[in-house]
Coordinates of C-alpha atoms in Angstrom, one line a residue:
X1 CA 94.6 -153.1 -92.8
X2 CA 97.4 -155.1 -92.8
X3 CA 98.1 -157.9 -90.1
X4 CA 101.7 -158.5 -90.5
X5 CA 102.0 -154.8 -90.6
X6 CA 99.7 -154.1 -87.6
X7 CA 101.9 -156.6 -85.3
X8 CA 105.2 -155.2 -86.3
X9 CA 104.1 -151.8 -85.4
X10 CA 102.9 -153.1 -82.7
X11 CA 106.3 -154.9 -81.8
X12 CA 107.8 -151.5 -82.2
X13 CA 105.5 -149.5 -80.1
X14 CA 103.8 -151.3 -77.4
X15 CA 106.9 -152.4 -75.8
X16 CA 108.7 -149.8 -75.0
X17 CA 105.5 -147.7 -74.1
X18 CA 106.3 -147.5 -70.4
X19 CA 110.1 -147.1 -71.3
X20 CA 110.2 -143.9 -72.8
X21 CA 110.2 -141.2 -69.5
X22 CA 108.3 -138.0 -69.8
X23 CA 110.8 -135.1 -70.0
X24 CA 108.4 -132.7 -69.9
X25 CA 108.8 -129.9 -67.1
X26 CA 104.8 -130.1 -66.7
X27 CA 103.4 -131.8 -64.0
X28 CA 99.9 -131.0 -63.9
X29 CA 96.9 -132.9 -65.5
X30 CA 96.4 -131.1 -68.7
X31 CA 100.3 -132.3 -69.1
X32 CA 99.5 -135.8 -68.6
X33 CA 96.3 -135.0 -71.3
X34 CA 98.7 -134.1 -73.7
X35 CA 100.9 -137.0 -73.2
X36 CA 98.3 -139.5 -73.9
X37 CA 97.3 -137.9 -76.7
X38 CA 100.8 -137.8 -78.4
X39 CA 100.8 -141.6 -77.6
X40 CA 97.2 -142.8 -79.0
X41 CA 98.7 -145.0 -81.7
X42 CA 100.5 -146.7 -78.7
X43 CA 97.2 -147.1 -76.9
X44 CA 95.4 -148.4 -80.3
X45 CA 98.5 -150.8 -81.0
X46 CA 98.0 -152.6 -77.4
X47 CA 94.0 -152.7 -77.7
X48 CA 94.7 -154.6 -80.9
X49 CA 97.5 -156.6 -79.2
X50 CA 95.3 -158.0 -76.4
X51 CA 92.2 -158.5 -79.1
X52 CA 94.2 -160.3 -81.5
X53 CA 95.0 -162.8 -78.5
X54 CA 91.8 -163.6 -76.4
X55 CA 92.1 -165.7 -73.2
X56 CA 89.4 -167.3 -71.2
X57 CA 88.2 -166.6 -68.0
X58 CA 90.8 -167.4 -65.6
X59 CA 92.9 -169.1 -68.1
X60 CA 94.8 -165.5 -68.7
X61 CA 98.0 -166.2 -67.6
X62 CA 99.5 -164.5 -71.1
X63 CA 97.2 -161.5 -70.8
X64 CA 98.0 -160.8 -67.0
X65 CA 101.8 -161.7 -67.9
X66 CA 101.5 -158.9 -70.2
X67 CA 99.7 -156.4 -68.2
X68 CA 102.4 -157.0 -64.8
X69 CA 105.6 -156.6 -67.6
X70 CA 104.0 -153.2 -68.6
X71 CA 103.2 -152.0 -65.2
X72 CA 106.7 -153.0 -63.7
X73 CA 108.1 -151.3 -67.1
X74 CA 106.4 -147.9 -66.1
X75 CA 107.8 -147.9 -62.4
X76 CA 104.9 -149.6 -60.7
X77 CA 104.8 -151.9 -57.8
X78 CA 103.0 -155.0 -59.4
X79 CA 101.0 -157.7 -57.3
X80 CA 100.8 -160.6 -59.3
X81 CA 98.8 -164.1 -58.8
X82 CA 96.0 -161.7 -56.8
X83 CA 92.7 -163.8 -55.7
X84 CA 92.1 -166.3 -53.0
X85 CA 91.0 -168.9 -54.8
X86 CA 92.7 -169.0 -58.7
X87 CA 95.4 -166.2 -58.2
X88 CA 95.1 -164.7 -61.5
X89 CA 94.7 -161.2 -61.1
X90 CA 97.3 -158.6 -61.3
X91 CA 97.4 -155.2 -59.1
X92 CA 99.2 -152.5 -60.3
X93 CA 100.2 -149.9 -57.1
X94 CA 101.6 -146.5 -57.9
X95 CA 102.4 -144.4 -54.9
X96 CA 102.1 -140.4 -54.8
X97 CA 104.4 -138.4 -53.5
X98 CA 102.3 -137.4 -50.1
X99 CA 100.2 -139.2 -48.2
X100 CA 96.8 -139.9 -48.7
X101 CA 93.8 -141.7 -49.7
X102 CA 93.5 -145.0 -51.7
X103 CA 91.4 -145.1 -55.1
X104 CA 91.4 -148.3 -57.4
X105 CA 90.8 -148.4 -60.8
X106 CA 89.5 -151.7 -62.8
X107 CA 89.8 -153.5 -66.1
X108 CA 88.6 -157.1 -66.6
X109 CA 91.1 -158.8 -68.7
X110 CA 89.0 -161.9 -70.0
X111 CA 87.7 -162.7 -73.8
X112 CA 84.5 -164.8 -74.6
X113 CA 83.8 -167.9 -76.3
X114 CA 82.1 -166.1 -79.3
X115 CA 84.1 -166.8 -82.6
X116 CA 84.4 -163.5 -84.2
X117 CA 83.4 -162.6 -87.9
X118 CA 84.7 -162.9 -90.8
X119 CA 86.5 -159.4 -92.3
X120 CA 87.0 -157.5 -89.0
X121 CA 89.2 -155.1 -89.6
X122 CA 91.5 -156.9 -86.3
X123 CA 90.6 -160.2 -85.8
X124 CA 91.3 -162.7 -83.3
X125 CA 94.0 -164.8 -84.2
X126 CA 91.8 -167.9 -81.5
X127 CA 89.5 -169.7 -83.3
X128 CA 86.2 -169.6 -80.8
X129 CA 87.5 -166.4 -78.5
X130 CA 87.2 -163.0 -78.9
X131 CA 87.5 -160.2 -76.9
X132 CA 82.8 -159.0 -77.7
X133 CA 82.8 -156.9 -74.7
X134 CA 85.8 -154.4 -75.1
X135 CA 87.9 -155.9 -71.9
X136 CA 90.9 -155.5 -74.6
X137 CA 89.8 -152.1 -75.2
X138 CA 89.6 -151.8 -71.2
X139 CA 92.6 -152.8 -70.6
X140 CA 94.6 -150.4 -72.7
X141 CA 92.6 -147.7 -71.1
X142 CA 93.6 -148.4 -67.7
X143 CA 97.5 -149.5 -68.5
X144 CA 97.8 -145.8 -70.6
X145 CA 96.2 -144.0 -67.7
X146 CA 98.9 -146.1 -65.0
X147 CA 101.2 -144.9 -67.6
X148 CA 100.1 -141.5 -67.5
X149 CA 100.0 -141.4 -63.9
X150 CA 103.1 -142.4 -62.8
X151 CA 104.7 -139.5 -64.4
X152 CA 102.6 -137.5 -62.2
X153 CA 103.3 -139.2 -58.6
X154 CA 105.1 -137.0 -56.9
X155 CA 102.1 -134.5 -56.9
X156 CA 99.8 -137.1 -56.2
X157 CA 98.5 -137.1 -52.2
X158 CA 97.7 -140.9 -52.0
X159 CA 97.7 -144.0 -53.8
X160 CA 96.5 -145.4 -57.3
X161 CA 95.7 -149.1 -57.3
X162 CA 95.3 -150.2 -61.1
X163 CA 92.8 -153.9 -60.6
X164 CA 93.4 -156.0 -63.3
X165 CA 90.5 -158.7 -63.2
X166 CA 90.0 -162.2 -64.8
X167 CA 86.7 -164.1 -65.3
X168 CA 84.1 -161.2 -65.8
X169 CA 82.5 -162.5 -68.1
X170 CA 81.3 -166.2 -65.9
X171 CA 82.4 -168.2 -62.8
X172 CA 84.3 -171.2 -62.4
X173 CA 84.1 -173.8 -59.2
X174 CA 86.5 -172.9 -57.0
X175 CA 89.2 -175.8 -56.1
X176 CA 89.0 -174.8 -52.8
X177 CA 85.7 -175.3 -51.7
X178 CA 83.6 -175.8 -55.1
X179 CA 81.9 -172.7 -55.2
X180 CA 81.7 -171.1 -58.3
X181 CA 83.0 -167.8 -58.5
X182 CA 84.0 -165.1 -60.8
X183 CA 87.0 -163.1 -61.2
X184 CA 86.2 -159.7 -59.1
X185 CA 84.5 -161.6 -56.5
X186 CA 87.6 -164.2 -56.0
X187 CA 90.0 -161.0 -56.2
X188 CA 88.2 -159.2 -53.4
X189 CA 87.9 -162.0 -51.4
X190 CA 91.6 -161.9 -51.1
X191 CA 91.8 -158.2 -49.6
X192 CA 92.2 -156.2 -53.5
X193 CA 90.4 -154.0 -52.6
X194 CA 90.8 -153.4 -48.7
X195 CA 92.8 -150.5 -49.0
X196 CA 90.7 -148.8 -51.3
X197 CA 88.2 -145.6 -50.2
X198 CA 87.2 -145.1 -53.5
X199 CA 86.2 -147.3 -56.8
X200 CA 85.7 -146.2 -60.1
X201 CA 85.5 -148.6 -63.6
X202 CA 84.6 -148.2 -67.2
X203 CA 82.7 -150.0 -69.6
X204 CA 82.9 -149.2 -73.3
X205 CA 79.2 -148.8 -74.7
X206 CA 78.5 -149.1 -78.3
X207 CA 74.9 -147.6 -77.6
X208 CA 76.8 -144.2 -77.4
X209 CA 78.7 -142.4 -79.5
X210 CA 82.3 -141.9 -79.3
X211 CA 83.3 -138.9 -77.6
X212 CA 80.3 -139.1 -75.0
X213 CA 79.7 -140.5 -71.4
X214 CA 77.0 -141.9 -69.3
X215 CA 76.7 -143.0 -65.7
X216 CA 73.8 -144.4 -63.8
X217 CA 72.3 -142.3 -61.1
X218 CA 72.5 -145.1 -58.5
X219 CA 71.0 -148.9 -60.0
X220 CA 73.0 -149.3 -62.6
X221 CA 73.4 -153.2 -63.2
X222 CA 71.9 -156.2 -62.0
X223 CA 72.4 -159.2 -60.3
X224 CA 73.1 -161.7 -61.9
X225 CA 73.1 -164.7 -60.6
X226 CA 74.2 -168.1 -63.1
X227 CA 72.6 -171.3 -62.1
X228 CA 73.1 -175.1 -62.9
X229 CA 70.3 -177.9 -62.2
X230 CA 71.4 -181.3 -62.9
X231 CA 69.2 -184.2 -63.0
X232 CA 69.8 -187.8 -62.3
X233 CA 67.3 -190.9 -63.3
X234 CA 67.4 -194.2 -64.8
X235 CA 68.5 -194.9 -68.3
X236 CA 65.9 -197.5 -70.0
X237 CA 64.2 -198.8 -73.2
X238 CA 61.7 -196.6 -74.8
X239 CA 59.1 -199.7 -74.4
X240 CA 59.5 -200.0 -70.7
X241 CA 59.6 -196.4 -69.5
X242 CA 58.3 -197.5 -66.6
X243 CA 61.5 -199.3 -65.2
X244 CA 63.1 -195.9 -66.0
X245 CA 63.2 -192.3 -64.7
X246 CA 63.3 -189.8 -67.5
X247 CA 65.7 -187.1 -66.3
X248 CA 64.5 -185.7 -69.5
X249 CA 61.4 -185.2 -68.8
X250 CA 62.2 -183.9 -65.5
X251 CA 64.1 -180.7 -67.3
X252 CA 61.5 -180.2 -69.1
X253 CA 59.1 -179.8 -66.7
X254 CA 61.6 -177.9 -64.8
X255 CA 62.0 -175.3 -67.2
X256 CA 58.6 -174.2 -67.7
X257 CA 57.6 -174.8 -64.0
X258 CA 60.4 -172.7 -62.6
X259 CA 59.7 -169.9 -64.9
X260 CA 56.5 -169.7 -64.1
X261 CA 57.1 -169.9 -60.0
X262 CA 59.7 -167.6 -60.3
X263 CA 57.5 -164.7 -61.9
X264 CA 54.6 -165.6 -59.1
X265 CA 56.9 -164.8 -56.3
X266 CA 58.7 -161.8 -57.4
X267 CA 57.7 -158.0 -56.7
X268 CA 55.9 -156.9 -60.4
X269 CA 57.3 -153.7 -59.7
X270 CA 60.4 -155.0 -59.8
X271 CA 63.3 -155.5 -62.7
X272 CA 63.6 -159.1 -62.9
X273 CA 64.5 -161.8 -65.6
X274 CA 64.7 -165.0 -65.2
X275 CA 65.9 -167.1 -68.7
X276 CA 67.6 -170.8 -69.7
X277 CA 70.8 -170.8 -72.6
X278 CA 71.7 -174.0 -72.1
X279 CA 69.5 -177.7 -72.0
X280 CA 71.2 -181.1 -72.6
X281 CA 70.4 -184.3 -71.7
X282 CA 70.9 -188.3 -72.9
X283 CA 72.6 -189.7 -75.4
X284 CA 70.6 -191.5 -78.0
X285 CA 67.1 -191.1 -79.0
X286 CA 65.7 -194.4 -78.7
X287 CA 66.8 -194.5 -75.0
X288 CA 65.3 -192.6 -72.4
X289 CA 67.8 -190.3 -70.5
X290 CA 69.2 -190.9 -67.5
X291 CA 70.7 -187.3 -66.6
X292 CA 70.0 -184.0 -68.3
X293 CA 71.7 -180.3 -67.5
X294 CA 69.8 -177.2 -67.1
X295 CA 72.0 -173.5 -67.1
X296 CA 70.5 -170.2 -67.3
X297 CA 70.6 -167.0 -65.6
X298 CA 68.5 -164.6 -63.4
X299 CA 68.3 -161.1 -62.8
X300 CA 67.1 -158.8 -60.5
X301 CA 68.2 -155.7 -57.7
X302 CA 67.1 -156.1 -54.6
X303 CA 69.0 -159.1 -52.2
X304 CA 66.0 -160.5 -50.8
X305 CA 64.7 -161.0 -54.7
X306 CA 67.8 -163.1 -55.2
X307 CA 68.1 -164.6 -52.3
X308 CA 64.2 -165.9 -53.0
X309 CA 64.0 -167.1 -56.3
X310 CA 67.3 -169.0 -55.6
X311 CA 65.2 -170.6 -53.1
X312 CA 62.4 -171.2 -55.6
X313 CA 64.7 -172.6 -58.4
X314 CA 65.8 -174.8 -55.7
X315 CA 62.3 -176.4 -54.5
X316 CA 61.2 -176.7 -58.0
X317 CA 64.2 -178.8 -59.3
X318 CA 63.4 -181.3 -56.2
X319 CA 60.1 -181.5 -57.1
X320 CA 60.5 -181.8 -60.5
X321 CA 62.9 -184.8 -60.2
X322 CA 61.0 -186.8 -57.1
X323 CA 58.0 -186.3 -59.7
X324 CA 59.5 -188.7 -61.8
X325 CA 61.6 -190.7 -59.6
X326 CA 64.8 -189.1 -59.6
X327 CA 66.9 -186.6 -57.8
X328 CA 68.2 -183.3 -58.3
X329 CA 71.3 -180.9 -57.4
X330 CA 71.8 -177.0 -58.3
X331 CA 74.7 -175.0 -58.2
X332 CA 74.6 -171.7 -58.1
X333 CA 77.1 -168.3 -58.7
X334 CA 75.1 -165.7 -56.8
X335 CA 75.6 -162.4 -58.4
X336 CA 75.5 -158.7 -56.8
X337 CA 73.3 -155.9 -57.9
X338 CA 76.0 -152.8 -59.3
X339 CA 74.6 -149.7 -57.2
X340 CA 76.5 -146.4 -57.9
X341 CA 77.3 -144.1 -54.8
X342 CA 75.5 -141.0 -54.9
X343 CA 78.5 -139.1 -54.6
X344 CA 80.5 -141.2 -56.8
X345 CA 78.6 -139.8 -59.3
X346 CA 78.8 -136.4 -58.7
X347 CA 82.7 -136.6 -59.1
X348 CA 82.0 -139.1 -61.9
X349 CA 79.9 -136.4 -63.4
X350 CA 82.5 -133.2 -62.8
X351 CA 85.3 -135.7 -63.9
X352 CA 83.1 -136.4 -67.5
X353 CA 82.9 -133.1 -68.1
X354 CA 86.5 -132.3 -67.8
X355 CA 87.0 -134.5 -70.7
X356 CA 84.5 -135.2 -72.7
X357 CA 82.7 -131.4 -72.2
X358 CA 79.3 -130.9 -69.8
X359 CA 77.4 -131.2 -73.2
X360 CA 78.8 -134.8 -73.9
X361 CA 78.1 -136.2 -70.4
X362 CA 74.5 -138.6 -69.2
X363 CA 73.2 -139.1 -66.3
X364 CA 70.8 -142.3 -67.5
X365 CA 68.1 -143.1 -64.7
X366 CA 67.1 -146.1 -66.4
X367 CA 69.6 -149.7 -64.8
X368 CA 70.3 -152.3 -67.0
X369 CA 69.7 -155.8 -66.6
X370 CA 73.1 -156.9 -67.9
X371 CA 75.4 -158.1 -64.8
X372 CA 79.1 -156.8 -63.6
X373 CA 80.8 -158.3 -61.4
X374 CA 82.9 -154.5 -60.5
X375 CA 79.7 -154.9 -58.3
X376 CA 81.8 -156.6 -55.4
X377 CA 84.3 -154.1 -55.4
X378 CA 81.9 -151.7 -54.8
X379 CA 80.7 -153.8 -51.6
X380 CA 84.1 -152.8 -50.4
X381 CA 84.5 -148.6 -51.1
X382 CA 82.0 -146.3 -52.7
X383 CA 82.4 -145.6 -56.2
X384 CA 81.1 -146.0 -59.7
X385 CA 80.7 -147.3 -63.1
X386 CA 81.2 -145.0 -66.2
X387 CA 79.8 -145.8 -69.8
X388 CA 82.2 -144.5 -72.6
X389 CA 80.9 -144.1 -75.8
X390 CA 82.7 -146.4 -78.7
X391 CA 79.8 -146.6 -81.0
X392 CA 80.1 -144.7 -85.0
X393 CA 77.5 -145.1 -87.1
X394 CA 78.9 -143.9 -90.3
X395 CA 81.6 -147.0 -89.9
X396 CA 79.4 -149.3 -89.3
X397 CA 80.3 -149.8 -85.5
X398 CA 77.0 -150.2 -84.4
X399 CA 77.0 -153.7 -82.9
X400 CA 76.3 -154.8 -79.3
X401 CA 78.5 -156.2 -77.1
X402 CA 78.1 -159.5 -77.2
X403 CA 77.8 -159.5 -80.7
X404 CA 80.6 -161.9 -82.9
X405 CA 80.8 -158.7 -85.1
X406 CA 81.4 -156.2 -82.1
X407 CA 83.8 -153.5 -82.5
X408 CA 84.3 -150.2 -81.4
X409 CA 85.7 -147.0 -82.8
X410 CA 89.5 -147.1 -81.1
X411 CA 89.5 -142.6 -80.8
X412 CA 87.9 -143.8 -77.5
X413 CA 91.5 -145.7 -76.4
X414 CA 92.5 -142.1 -75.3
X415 CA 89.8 -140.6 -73.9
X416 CA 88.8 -143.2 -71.5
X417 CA 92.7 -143.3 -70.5
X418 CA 92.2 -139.4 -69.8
X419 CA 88.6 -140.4 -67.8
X420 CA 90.7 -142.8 -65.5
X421 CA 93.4 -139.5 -65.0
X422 CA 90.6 -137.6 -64.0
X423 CA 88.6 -139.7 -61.6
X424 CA 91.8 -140.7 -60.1
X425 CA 93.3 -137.1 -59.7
X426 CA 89.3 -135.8 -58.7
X427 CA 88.9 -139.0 -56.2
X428 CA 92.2 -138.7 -54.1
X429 CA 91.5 -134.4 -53.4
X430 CA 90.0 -134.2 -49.6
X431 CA 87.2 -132.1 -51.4
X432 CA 85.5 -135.0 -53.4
X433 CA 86.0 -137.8 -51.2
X434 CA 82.8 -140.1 -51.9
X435 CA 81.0 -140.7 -48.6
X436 CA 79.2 -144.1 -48.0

């Protein structure tokens, strides 16, 4: 493939994508099917435009200027600078033609700080970021289906809100009050999703095949909760360590300690994982340290679990410092466990099989441990996450997310745009309204 080529097809195509009214007399879904279709290089051209340009967490002021100037291109009402806190989300609003209910429809719009490998067939063009977990792919699904949509409004009985979401993928400290927070937490906190009576997202899932669907049958992620432990002490001389308090040490101890109290005071027949990525701490080795940082994550379902082994993480770093004559603080970004509504899935279910076909459609009883933060919309209107296949083993595209050679077979751009049609369409009838 050829880069230079690639972006001037993309030039051509992607911006004038909302410009270029349907004529078409039909009016009905299988119209708007067909009209997506027609347009899947358009669809494929803006997945690669977002990958090829990966922003971080809430630092997605391109990306989210981007999203608004193709909402407002396609006749949308667009909220921009959404969330209490950062106000760096975008909302697109598309109003039917009769009153009705509300549904919203997410996409996360941030990368990660994974530098991508060599020879992908679209690489990002930012050293260190890369777009490992599909939100590029995400965000073309939603925007075509907003698209799509808006040719449809005056048959639609209700409203459409299209949630564009930064910081998925971590949390920041909030300049308000310190408390780190994520993107979908900081956006609902501001009213996003207030309106809403229904909430549906999708997650591209390179365990299944393109061209198939999954949904959990109610606990479908975890959550995950991010913690940081720093440690304070007393620098000194490797001769005299005791006239010094080794905030080394005190990590150490810290991280085998806590593992093991954590496991002692969680439910065995619960999920839960509890794990460290991160451990620094001094500055030379013939000094002892006098502050050392501990991050890591854990995961679990049920909200007194959390709310416990927050508390346990929390005695053990106090003991673990006044052991050896320091002190201790934690910060924490408490996550939410992703529970599907029952009858979110049965539409989520009918609305699979509409596109995909009833033999291409999962319902997985197994959760995963993985964390999304669609979890606090969810908190606000009943709803669901979907899985869409975008994995092809014959090319190779067999990598998880995550993964710095991640990639996802693009015939999925379309179909997930036609998933959000259909949930949208399904969700706003009086017939499958999702009950709490």
């Amino acid at each position: 493939m050829d880069p230079a080529a690639d972006r001037e097809s993309e030039a051509k195509g992607a911006n004038d994508l909302a410009n270029d009214r349907w004529q078409a007399e039909e009016t009905d879904i299988a119209g708007i099917f067909r009209w997506l279709e027609e347009r899947e290089e358009d669809w494929i051209r803006l997945r690669r435009e977002f990958h090829r340009r990966p922003e971080l967490l809430f630092d997605v002021d391109r990306t989210a200027a981007r999203v608004a100037e193709l909402l407002e291109q396609g006749g949308l009402e667009v909220r921009r600078n959404v969330g209490r806190h950062f106000g760096k989300g975008v909302v697109g609003v598309l109003r039917g033609g009769r009153p009705g209910r509300t549904v919203l429809l997410r996409a996360d719009m941030d990368a990660l700080p994974i530098r991508e490998a060599e020879g992908a067939p679209c690489r990002s063009e930012i050293e260190g970021a890369m777009h490992a977990c599909g939100h590029d792919a995400h965000m073309a699904m939603l925007i075509a289906a907003a698209l799509g949509l808006s040719r449809f409004r005056e048959k639609l009985a209700g409203t459409v809100l299209f949630v564009f979401q930064p910081a998925e993928e971590g949390a920041v400290p909030s300049p308000t009050d310190g408390v780190l927070r994520s993107g979908g937490r900081d956006m609902v906190e501001s009213g996003a999703a207030d309106e809403a009576s229904a909430a549906f997202a999708l997650h591209v899932w390179p365990q299944l095949p393109v061209g198939e669907m999954a949904v959990h049958r109610r606990e479908a992620m975890a959550s995950s909760t991010h913690f940081q432990v720093s440690f304070r002490g007393r620098s000194g001389h490797h001769g005299s360590p005791h006239l010094a308090a080794d905030a080394l040490l005190m990590a150490a101890h810290f991280v085998t300690e806590a593992h093991s109290a954590a496991a002692a005071a969680s439910d065995p027949l619960e999920p839960f994982s509890l794990a460290f990525g991160k451990l620094r701490a001094g500055t030379v080795g013939n000094a002892i340290a006098e502050s050392a940082e501990v991050s890591g994550t854990y995961r679990a379902f049920a909200d007194d679990t959390v709310a416990r082994i927050r508390s346990v993480l929390e005695r053990c770093a106090a003991a673990c410092a006044d052991r050896f004559g320091g002190s201790s603080e934690t910060r924490f970004r408490m996550g939410k466990a992703l529970i599907n509504d029952q009858e979110a899935v049965k539409l989520a279910l009918r609305a699979g099989a509409s596109v995909f076909g009833q033999d291409r459609v999962r319902l997985l009883e197994k959760p995963s441990l993985a964390g999304e933060d669609f979890a606090y919309f969810l908190d606000k209107a009943p709803g669901a996450m979907l899985l869409i296949g975008v994995g092809n083993e014959e090319r190779g595209i067999i990598h998880p997310l995550h993964h710095p050679s991640f990639d996802l077979d693009e015939r999925a751009l379309a179909l997930g745009a036609k998933l959000h049609v259909q949930l949208a369409v399904d969700a706003l009838s009086a017939d499958a309204e999702p009950q709490p």
